[in-house]
Tab-separated table of C-alpha atoms in Angstrom:
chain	number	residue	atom	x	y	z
M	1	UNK	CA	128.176	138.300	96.154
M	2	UNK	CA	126.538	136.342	93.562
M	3	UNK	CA	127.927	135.531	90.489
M	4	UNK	CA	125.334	134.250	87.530
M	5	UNK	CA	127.267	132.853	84.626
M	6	UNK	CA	125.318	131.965	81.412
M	7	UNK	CA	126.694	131.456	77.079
M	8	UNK	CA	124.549	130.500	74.470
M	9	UNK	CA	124.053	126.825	76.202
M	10	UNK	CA	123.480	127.271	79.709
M	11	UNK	CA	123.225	129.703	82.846
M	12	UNK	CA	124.201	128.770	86.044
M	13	UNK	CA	124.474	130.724	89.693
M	14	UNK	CA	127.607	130.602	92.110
M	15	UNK	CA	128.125	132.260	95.473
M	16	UNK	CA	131.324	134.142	95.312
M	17	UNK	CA	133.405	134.267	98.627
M	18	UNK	CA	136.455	136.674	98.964
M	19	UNK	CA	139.230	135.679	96.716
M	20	UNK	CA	136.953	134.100	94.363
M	21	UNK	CA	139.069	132.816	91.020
M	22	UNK	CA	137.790	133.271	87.707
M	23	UNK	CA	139.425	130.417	85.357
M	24	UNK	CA	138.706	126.984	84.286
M	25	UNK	CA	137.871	123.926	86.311
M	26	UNK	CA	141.322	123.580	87.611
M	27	UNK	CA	141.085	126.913	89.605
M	28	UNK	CA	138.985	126.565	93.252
M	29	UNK	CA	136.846	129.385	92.057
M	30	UNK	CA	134.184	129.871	89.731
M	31	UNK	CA	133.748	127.216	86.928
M	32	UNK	CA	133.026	128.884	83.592
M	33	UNK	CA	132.126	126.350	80.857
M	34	UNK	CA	134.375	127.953	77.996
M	35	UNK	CA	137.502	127.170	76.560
M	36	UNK	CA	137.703	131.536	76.009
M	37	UNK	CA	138.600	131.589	79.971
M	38	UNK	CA	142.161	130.308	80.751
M	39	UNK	CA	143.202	129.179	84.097
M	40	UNK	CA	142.944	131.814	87.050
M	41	UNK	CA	141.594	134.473	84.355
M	42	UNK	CA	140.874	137.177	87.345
M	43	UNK	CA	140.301	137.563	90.772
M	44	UNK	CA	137.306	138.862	92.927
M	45	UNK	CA	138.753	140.419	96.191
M	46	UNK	CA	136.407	142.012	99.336
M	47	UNK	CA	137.262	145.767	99.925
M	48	UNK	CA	135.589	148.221	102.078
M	49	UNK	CA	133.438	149.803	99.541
M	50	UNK	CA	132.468	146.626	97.738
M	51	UNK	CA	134.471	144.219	95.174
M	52	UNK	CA	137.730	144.611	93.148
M	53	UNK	CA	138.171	142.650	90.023
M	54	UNK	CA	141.839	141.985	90.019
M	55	UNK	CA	142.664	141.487	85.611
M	56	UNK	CA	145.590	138.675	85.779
M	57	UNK	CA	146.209	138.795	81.848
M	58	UNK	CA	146.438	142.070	81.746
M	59	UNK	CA	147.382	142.876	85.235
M	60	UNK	CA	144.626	145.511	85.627
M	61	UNK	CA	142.656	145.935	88.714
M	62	UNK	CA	139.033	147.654	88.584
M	63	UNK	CA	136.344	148.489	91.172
M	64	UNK	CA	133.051	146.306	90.162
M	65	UNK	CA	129.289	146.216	91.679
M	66	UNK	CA	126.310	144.558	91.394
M	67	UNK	CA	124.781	144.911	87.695
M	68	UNK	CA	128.715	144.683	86.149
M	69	UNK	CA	129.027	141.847	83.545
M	70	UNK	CA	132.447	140.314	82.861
M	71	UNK	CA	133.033	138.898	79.228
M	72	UNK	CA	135.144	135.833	78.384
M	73	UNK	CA	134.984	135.233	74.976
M	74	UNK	CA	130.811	133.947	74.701
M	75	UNK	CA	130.367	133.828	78.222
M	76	UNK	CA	129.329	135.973	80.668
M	77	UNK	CA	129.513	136.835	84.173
M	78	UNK	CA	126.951	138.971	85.946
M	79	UNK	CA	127.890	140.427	89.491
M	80	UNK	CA	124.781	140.650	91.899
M	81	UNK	CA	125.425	141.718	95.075
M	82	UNK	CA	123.787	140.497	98.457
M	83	UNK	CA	122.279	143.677	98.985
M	84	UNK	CA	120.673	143.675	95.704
M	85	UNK	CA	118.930	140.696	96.222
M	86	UNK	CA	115.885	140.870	96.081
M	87	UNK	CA	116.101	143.135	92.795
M	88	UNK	CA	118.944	141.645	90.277
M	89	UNK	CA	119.388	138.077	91.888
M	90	UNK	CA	115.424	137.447	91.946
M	91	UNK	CA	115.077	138.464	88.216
M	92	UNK	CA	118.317	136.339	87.492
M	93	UNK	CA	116.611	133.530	89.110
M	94	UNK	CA	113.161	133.987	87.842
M	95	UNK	CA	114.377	133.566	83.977
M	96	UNK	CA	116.368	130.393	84.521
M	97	UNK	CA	113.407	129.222	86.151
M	98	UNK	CA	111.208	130.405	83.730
M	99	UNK	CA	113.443	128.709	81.035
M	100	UNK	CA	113.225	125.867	82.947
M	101	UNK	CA	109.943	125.739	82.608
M	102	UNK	CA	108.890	126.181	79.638
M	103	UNK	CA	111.338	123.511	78.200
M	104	UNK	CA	109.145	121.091	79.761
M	105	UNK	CA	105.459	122.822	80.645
M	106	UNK	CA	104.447	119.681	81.971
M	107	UNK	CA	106.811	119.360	84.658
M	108	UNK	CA	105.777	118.725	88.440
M	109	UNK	CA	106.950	120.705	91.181
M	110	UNK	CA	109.350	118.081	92.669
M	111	UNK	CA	110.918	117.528	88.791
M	112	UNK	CA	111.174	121.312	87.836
M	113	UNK	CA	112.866	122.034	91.579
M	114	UNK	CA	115.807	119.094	91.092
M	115	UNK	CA	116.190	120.347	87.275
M	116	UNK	CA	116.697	123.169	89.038
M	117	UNK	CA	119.509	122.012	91.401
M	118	UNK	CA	121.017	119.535	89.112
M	119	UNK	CA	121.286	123.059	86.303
M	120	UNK	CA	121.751	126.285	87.024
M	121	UNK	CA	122.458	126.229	91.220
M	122	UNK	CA	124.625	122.725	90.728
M	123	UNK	CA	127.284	124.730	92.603
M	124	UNK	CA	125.176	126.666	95.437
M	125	UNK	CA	122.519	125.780	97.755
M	126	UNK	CA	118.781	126.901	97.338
M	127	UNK	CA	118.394	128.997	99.999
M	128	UNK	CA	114.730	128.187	101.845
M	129	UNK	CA	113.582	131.886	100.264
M	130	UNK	CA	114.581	131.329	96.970
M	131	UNK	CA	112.430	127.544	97.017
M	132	UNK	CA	109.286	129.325	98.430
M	133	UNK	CA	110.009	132.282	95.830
M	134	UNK	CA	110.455	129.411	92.738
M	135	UNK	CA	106.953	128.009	94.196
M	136	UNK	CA	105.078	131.151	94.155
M	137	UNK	CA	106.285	131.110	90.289
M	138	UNK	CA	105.928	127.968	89.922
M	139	UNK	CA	102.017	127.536	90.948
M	140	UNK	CA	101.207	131.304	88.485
M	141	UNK	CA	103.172	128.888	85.925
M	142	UNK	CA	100.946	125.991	86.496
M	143	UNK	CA	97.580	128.788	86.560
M	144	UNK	CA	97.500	127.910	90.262
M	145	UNK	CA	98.007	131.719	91.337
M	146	UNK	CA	96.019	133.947	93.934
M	147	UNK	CA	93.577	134.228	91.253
M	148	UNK	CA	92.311	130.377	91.331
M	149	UNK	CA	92.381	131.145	95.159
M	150	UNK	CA	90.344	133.875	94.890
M	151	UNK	CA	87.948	131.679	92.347
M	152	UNK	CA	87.529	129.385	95.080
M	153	UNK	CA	85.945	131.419	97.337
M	154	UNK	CA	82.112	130.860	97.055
M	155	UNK	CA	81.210	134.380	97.826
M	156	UNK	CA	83.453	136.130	95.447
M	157	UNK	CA	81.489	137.005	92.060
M	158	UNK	CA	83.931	139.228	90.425
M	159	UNK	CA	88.240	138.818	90.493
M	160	UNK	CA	89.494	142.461	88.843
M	161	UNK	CA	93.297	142.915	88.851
M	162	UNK	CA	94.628	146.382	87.781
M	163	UNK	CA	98.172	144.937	88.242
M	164	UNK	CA	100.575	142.370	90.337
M	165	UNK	CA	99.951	143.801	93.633
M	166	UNK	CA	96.619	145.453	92.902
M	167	UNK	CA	93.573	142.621	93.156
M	168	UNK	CA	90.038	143.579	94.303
M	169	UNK	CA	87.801	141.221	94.245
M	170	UNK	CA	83.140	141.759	94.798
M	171	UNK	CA	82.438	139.588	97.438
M	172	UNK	CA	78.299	139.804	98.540
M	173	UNK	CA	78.158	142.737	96.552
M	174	UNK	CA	80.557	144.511	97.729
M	175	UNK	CA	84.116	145.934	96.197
M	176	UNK	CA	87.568	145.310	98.406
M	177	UNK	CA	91.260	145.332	97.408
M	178	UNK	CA	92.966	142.177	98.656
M	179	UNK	CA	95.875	141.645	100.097
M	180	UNK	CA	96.854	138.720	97.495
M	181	UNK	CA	99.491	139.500	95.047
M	182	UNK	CA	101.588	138.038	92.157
M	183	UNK	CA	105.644	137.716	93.238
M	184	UNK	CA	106.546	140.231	90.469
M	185	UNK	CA	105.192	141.995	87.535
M	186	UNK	CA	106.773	139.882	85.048
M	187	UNK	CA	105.418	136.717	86.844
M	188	UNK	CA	101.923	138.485	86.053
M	189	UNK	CA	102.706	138.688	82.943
M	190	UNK	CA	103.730	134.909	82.649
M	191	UNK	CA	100.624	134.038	84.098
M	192	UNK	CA	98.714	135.791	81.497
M	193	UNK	CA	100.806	134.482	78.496
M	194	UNK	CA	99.888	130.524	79.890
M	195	UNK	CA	96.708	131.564	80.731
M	196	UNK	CA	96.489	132.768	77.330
M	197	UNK	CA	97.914	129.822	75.771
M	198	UNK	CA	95.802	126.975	77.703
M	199	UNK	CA	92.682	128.640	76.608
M	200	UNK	CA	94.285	128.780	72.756
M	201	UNK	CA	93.870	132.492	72.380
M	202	UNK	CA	95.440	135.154	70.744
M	203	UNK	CA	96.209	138.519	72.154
M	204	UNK	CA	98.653	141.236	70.427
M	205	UNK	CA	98.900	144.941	69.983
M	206	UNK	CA	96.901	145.106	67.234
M	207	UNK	CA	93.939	144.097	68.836
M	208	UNK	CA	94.676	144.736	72.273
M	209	UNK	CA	91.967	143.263	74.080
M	210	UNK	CA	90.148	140.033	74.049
M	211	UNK	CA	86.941	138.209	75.857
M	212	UNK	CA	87.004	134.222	76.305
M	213	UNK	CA	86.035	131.898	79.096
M	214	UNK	CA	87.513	129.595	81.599
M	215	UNK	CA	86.632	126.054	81.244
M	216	UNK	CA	85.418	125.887	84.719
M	217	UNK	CA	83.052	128.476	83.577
M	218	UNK	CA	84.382	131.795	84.283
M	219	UNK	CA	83.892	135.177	82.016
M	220	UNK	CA	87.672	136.883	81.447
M	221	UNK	CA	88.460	140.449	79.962
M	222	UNK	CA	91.774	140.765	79.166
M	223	UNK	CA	93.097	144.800	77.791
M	224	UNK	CA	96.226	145.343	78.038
M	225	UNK	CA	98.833	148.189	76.735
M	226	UNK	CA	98.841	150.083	74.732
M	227	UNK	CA	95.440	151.047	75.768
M	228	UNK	CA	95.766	150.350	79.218
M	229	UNK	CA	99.196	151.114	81.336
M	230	UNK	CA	99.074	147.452	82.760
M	231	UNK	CA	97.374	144.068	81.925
M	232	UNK	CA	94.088	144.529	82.933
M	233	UNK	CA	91.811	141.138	83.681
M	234	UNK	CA	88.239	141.056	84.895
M	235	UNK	CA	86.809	137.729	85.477
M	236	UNK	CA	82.980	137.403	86.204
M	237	UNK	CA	82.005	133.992	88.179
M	238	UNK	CA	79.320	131.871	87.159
M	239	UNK	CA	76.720	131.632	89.570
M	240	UNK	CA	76.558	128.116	90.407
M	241	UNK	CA	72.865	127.720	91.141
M	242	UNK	CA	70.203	129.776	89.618
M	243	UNK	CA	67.678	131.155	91.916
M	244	UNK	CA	64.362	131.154	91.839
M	245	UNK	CA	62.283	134.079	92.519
M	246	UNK	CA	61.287	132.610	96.047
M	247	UNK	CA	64.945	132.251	96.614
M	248	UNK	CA	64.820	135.927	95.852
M	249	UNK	CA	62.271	136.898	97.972
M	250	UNK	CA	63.956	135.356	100.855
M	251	UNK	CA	67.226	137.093	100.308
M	252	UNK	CA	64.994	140.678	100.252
M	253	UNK	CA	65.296	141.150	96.972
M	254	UNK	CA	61.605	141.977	96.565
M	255	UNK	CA	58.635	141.273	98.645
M	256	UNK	CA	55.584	139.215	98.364
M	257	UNK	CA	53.845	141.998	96.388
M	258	UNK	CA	56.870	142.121	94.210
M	259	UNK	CA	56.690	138.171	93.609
M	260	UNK	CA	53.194	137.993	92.930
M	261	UNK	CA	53.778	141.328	90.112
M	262	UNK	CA	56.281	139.327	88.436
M	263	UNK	CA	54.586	135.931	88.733
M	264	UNK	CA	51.679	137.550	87.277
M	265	UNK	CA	53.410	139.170	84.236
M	266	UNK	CA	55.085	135.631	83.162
M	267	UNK	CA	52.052	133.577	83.537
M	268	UNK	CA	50.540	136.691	81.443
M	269	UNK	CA	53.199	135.707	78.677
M	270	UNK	CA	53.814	139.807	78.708
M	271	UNK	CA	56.926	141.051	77.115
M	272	UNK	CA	60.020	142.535	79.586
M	273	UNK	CA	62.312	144.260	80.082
M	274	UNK	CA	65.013	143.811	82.636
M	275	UNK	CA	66.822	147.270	83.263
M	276	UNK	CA	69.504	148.147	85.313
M	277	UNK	CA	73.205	149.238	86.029
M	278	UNK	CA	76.341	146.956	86.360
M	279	UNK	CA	75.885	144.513	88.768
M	280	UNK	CA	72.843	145.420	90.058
M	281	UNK	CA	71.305	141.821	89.610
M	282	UNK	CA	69.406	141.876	86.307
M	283	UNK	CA	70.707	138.336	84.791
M	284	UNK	CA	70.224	137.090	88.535
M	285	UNK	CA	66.841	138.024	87.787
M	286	UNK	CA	66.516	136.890	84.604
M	287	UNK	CA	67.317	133.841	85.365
M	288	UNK	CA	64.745	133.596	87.909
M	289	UNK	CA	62.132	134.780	85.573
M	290	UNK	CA	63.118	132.232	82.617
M	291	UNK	CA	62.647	129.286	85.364
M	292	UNK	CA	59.093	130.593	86.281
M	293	UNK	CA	58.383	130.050	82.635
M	294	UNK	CA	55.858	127.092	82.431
M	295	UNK	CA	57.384	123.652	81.289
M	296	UNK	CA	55.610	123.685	78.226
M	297	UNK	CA	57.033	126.764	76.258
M	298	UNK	CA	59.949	126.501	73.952
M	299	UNK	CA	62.193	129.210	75.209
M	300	UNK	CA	65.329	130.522	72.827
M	301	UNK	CA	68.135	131.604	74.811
M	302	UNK	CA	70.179	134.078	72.652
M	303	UNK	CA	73.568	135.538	74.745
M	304	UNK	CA	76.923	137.072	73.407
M	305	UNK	CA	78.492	134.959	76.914
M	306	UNK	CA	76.909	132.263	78.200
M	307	UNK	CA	75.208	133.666	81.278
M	308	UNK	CA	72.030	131.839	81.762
M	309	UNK	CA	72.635	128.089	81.341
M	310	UNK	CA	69.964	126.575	83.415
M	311	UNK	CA	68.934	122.695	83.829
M	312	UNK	CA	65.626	122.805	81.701
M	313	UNK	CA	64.633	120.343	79.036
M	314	UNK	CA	62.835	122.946	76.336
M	315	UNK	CA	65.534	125.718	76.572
M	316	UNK	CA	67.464	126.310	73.503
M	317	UNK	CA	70.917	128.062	73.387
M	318	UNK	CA	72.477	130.046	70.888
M	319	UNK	CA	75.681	131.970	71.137
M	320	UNK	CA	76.974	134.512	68.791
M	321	UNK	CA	80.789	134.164	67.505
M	322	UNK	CA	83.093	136.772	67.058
M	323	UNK	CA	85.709	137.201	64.198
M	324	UNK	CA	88.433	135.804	66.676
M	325	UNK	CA	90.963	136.197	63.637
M	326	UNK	CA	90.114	133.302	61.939
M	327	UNK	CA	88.283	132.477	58.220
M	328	UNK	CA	85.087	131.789	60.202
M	329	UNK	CA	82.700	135.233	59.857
M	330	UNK	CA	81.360	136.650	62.908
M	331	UNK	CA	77.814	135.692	63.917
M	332	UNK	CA	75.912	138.683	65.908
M	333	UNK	CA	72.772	138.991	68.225
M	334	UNK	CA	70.844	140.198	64.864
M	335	UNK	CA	71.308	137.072	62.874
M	336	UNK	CA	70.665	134.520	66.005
M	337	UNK	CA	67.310	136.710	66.436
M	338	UNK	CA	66.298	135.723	62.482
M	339	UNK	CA	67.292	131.997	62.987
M	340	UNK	CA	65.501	131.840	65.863
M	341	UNK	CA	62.060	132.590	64.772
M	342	UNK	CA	62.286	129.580	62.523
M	343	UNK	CA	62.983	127.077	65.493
M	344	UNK	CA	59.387	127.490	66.606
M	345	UNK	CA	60.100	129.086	69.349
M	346	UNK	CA	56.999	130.099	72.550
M	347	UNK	CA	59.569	132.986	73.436
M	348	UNK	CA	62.815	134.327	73.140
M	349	UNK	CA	65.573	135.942	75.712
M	350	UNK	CA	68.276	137.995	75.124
M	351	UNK	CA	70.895	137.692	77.532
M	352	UNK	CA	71.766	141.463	77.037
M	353	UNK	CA	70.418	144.183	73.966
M	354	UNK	CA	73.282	146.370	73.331
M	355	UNK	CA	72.707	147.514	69.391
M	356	UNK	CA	70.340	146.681	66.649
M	357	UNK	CA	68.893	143.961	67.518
M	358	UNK	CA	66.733	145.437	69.537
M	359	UNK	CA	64.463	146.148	66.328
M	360	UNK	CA	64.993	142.720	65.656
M	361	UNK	CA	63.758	141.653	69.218
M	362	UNK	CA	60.446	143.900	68.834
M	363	UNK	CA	59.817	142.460	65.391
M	364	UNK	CA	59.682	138.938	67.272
M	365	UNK	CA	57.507	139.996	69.754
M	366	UNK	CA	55.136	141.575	67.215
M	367	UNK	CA	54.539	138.117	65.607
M	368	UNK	CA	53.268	136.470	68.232
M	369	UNK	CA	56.169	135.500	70.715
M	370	UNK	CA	54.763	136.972	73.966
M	371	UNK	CA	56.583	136.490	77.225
M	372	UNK	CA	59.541	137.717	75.451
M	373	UNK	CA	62.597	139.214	77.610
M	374	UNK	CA	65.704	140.928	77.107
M	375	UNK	CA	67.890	142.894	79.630
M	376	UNK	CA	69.679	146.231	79.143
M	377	UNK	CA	72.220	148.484	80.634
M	378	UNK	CA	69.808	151.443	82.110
M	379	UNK	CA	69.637	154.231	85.142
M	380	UNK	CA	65.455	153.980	85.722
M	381	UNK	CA	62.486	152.213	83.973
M	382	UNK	CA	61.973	155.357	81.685
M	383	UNK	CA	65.405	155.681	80.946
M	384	UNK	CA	65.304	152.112	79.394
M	385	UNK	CA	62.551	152.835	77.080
M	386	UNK	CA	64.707	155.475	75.685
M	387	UNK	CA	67.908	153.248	75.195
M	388	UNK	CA	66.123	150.611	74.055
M	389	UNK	CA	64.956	153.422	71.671
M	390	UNK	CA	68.158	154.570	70.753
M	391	UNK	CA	69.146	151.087	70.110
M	392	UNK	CA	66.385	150.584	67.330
M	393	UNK	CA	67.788	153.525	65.376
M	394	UNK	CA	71.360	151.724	65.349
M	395	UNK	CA	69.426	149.102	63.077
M	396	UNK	CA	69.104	149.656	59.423
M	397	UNK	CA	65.595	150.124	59.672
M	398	UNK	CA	65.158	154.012	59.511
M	399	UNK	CA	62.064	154.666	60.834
M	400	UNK	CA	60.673	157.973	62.247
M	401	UNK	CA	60.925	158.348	66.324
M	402	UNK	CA	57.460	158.653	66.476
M	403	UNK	CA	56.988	155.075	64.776
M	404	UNK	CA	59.857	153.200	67.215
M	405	UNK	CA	58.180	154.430	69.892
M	406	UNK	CA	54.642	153.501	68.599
M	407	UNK	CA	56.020	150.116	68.045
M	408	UNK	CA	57.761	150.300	71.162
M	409	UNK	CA	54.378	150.523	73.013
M	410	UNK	CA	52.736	147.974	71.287
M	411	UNK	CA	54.851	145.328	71.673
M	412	UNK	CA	56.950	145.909	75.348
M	413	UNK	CA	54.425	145.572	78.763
M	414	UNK	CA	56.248	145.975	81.361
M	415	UNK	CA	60.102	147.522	82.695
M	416	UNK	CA	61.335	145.745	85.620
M	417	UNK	CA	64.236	148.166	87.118
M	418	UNK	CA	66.894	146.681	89.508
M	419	UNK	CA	69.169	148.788	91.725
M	420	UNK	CA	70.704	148.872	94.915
M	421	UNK	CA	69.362	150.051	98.260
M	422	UNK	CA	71.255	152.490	100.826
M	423	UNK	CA	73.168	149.124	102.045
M	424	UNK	CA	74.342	148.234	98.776
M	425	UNK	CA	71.373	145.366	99.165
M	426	UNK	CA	70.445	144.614	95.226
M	427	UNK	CA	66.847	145.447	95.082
M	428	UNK	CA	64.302	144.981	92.474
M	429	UNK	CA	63.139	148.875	92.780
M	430	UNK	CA	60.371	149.416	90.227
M	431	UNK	CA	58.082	147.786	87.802
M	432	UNK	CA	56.253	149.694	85.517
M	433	UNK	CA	53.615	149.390	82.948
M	434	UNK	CA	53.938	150.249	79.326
M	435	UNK	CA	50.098	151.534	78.528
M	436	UNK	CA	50.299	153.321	75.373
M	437	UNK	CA	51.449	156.440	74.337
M	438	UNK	CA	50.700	160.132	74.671
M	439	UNK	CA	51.705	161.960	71.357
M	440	UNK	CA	55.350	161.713	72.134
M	441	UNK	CA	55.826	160.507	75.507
M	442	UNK	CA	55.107	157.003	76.245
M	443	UNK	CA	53.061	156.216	79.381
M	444	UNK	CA	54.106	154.158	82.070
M	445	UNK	CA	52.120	153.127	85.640
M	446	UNK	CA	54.361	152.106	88.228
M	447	UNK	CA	52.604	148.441	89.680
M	448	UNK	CA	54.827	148.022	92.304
M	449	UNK	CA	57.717	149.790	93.974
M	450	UNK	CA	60.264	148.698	96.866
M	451	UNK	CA	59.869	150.286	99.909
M	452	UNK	CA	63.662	151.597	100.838
């Protein structure tokens, strides 16, 4: 039996032994800090169905069990049984801790553990469970949990947890649950609150959901309830190292007819389009194709999340700013595409077209910023034409469908499509030719397609 005694001021823990006295310090029992207790208050006696609390003011006896608290004026006394260990004691032990903690976030291990010993377990031993337990909390304290583990692995791109003991992580493409865990929901949830408050961000019920990133680099999603039944984070890892599109075409992601097609239409300055589903590669891509741009061009680089920071002298970045419940007004794609076409820019990327700045985007290209690119969620090269489509009617502009796609044709070349073969090997699959239009369906010629 464990006995966890706490008042306003303190809490501490106390194995309890048969015949266990509850008094003041005179009494070879338990020690409760309170001039409310007098001396030899009660008794705690074994039986063969559990504990009796044996009354000695009021000479009352009562059976007791783990989860009973005892009152003595402002202090109490909690009961955990042995057998409930790893239930009542742990979550006894976890908020001391935890209080411990966060009196003094800066602590060290060796500091926090003696705090520890010298407070609430002055009286009891740490068994070698509970210090390994206390670590575990401890290092998701310190944002040194599974996930940074899992961060450190250099062939993990993606870290999704669904909860505590539910983390799946993408590792070379493909998904896997792991068998890392946090110690206990509510250590999860400590986690997020520090990660939360190292990165200075705000997350409530009101707005239940929020995007930020890491300063090592790292994309995070946080949702939690109540639109989601747990605390839902999905991290996306930087890749370290862009490749370029020979570094592609040795990992089989095209071929040397697919290099040369795509060499052709940047040295061609034609306008693109990178389409594609969810981690299929398109801002690996991207990235590949922004490199190939000769030295000389002025390239804008216009992303909601920085995705394609690359180590060239005449790339410019802008990032748009969201109203992250501040004074400071929200910035979007659409404005960062009008500022951008007076920095004199050669061309312009956007990291990903997702509303009405795709009108903005064809306006650019239509006054003379060829070798444009922008990438877009999509399930085939045709398919993107029509998103990107439905994307310039989510612009104030009002035009007729006939006239978006007109404009449409005149201004986008070429669709490059990237998917993923029968191995789950990202390919990319098609690239296809924008050459005009045929009353209402625009006409594409495919110049190239994978062979699997």
């Amino acid at each position: 039996m464990w006995a966890v005694i706490t008042n306003p001021a303190e809490c501490s823990f106390v194995s309890v032994s048969d015949g266990a006295t509850i008094g003041s310090a005179l009494s070879n029992g338990i020690v409760i800090p309170s001039k409310a207790a007098r001396p030899l208050e009660g008794q705690l006696k074994a039986s063969s169905s559990g504990w009796i609390y044996r009354n000695l003011s009021l000479n009352s006896v009562r059976e007791v069990r783990s989860g009973d608290v005892l009152e003595f004026g402002d202090v109490q006394i909690e009961l955990i049984d042995e057998s409930a260990h790893h239930k009542d004691y742990l979550r006894a032990v976890s908020r001391a801790w935890k209080n411990i903690l966060n009196a003094k976030p800066h602590f060290d291990w060796n500091q926090a553990i003696d705090q520890m010993r010298r407070g609430p377990f002055q009286r009891s031993q740490l068994s070698d469970d509970i210090v390994q337990f206390l670590r575990s909390q401890f290092d998701e304290f310190s944002l040194s949990s599974p996930i940074e583990r899992l961060l450190h692995d250099q062939e993990v791109s993606d870290v999704l947890i669904q909860a505590h003991d539910r983390i799946w992580v993408e590792r070379l493409g493909s998904l896997s649950q792991t068998s890392y865990s946090f110690s206990t929901e509510s250590s999860y949830r400590i986690y997020i609150e520090n990660l939360l408050a190292d990165q200075g961000v705000r997350w409530d019920e009101a707005e239940p959901f929020v995007d930020f990133k890491l300063k090592s680099g790292e994309r995070v999603h946080l949702i939690g309830p109540p639109l989601a039944e747990n605390f839902c984070l999905s991290i996306r890892k930087p890749r370290q190292s862009a490749f370029s599109l020979e570094d592609l075409r040795s990992r089989q992601m095209f071929d040397d007819q697919g290099i040369e097609t795509l060499r052709s239409l940047i040295a061609g300055g034609k306008n693109l389009l990178i389409a594609g589903s969810t981690g299929s590669g398109k801002t690996t891509l991207l990235k590949a194709l922004i490199l190939a741009i000769p030295a000389h061009c002025r390239t804008l680089i216009l992303e909601d999340t920085p995705e394609l920071d690359l180590p060239n002298s005449n790339l410019v970045f802008l990032r748009t700013r969201i109203q992250a419940r501040c004074e400071m007004p929200p910035v979007d794609l659409r404005q960062l595409v009008r500022q951008s076409l007076r920095m004199r820019p050669d061309r312009i990327v956007i990291g990903e077209v997702r509303g009405g700045e795709a009108m903005d985007l064809l306006h650019a290209m239509n006054t003379g910023h060829r070798g444009s690119m922008a990438s877009l969620h999509a399930n085939s090269c045709r398919d993107a034409l029509f998103r990107l489509e439905g994307l310039v009617q989510m612009s104030d502009s009002r035009l007729s469908e006939t006239v978006i796609r007109d404009i449409i044709a005149r201004n986008v070349d070429a669709v490059v499509f990237c998917g993923k073969n029968s191995q789950g090997k990202r390919r990319v699959t098609e690239v296809s030719m924008i050459k005009g239009r045929d009353r209402e369906q625009l006409i594409l010629e495919v110049v190239y397609a994978s062979k699997d």
